[in-house]
Tab-separated table of C-alpha atoms in Angstrom:
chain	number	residue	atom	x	y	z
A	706	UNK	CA	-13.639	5.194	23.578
A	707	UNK	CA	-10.421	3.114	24.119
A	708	UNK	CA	-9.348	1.351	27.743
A	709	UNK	CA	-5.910	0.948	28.148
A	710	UNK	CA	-5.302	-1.167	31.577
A	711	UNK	CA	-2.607	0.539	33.614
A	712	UNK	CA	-0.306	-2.521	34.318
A	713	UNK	CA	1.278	-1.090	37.585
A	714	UNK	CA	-1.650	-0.174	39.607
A	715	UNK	CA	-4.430	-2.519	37.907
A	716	UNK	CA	-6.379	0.727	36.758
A	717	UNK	CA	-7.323	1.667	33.427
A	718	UNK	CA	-6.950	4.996	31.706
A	719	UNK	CA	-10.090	5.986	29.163
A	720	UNK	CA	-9.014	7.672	26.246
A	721	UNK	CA	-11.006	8.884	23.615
A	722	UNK	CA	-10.235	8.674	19.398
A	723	UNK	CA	-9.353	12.165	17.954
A	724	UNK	CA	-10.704	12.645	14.895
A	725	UNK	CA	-7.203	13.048	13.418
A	726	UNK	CA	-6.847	9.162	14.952
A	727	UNK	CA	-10.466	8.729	13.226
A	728	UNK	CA	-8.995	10.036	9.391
A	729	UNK	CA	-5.978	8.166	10.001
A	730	UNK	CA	-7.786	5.237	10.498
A	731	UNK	CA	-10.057	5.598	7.777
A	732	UNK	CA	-7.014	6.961	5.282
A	733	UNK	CA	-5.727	2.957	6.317
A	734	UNK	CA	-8.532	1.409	5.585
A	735	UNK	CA	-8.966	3.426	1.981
A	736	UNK	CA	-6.095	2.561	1.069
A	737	UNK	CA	-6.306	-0.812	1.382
A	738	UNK	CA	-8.941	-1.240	-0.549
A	739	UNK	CA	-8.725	0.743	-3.219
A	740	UNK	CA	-5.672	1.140	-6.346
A	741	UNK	CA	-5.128	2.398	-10.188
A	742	UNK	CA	-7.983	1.113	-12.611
A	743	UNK	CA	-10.843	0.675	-9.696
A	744	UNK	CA	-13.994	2.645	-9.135
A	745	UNK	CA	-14.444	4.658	-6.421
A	746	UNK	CA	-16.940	6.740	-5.218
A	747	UNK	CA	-14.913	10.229	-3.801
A	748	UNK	CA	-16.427	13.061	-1.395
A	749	UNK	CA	-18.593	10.168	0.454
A	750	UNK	CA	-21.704	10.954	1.895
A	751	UNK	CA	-21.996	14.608	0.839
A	752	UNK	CA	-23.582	16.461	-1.754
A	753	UNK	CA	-20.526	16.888	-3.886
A	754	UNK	CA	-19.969	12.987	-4.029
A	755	UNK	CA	-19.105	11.620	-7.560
A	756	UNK	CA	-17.585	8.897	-9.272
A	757	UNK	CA	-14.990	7.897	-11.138
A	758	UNK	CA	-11.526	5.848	-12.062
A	759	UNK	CA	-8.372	6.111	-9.847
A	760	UNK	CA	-6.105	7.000	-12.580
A	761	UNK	CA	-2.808	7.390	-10.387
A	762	UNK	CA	-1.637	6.765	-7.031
A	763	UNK	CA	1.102	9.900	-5.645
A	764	UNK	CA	1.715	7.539	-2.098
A	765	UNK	CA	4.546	8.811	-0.572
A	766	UNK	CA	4.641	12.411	-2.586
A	767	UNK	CA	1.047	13.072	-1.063
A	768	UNK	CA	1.119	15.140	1.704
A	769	UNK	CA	4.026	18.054	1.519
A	770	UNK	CA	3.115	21.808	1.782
A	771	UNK	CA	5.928	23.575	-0.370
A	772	UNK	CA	6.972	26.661	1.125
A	773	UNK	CA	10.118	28.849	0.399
A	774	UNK	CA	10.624	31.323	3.385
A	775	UNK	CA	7.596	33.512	3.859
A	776	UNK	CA	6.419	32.352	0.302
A	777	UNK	CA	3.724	29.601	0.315
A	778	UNK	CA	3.929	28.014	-3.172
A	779	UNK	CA	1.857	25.220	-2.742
A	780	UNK	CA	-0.476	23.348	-0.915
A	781	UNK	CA	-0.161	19.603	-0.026
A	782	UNK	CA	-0.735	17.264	-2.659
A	783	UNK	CA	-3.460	14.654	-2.911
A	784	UNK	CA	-2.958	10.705	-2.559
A	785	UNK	CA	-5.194	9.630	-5.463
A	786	UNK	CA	-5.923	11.093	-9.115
A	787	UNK	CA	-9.830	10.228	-10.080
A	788	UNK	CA	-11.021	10.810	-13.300
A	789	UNK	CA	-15.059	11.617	-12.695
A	790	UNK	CA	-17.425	10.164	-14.943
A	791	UNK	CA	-18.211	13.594	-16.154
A	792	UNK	CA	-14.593	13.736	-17.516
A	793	UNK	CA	-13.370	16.443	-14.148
A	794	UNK	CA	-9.559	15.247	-12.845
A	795	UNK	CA	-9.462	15.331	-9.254
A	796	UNK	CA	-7.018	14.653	-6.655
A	797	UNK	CA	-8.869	13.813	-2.797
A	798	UNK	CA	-6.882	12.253	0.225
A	799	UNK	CA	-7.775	8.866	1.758
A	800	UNK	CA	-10.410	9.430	3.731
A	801	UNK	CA	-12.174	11.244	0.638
A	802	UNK	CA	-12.545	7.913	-1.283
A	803	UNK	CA	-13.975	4.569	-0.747
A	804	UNK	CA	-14.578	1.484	-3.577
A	805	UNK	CA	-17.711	1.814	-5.584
């Protein structure tokens, strides 16, 4: 929960994190901490979590749907490439990925 005082009546307005704010947040915060050549653990906390090597970073090409008209021709693209120790390629977002 956030608390924003409201300056011109002395109030305060409660807000609470969406979890969009809370992937955002944690997107930040992965990104920060991890880059090419590091281990990283990817799916964290779930049964599908594995890891790997960050073997390329898309940053600003991550995130664009490709559409043409009607067509859909593609579905966003992934921040980070991790090669799995099991020798799998596979592309997660931020919040999909934390250091090992």
């Amino acid at each position: 929960m956030l608390y924003w005082p409201n300056c011109s009546s002395g109030e305060g307005i409660r807000v609470k994190k969406s979890v969009e704010d809370k992937k955002r947040a944690a997107a930040q915060d992965a990104q920060e901490a991890v880059a090419i050549d590091q281990r990283v653990r990817v799916y964290v906390d779930t049964d599908d979590e594995s890891r790997g090597v960050i073997v390329d970073d898309f940053g600003d090409l991550a995130g664009h749907a490709v559409d043409l008209g009607d067509t859909h021709i593609a579905d966003a693209a992934r921040r980070w490439a991790v090669l799995l120790d099991a020798g799998t390629l596979v592309f997660v977002d931020s919040h999909q990925i934390a250091p090992e």
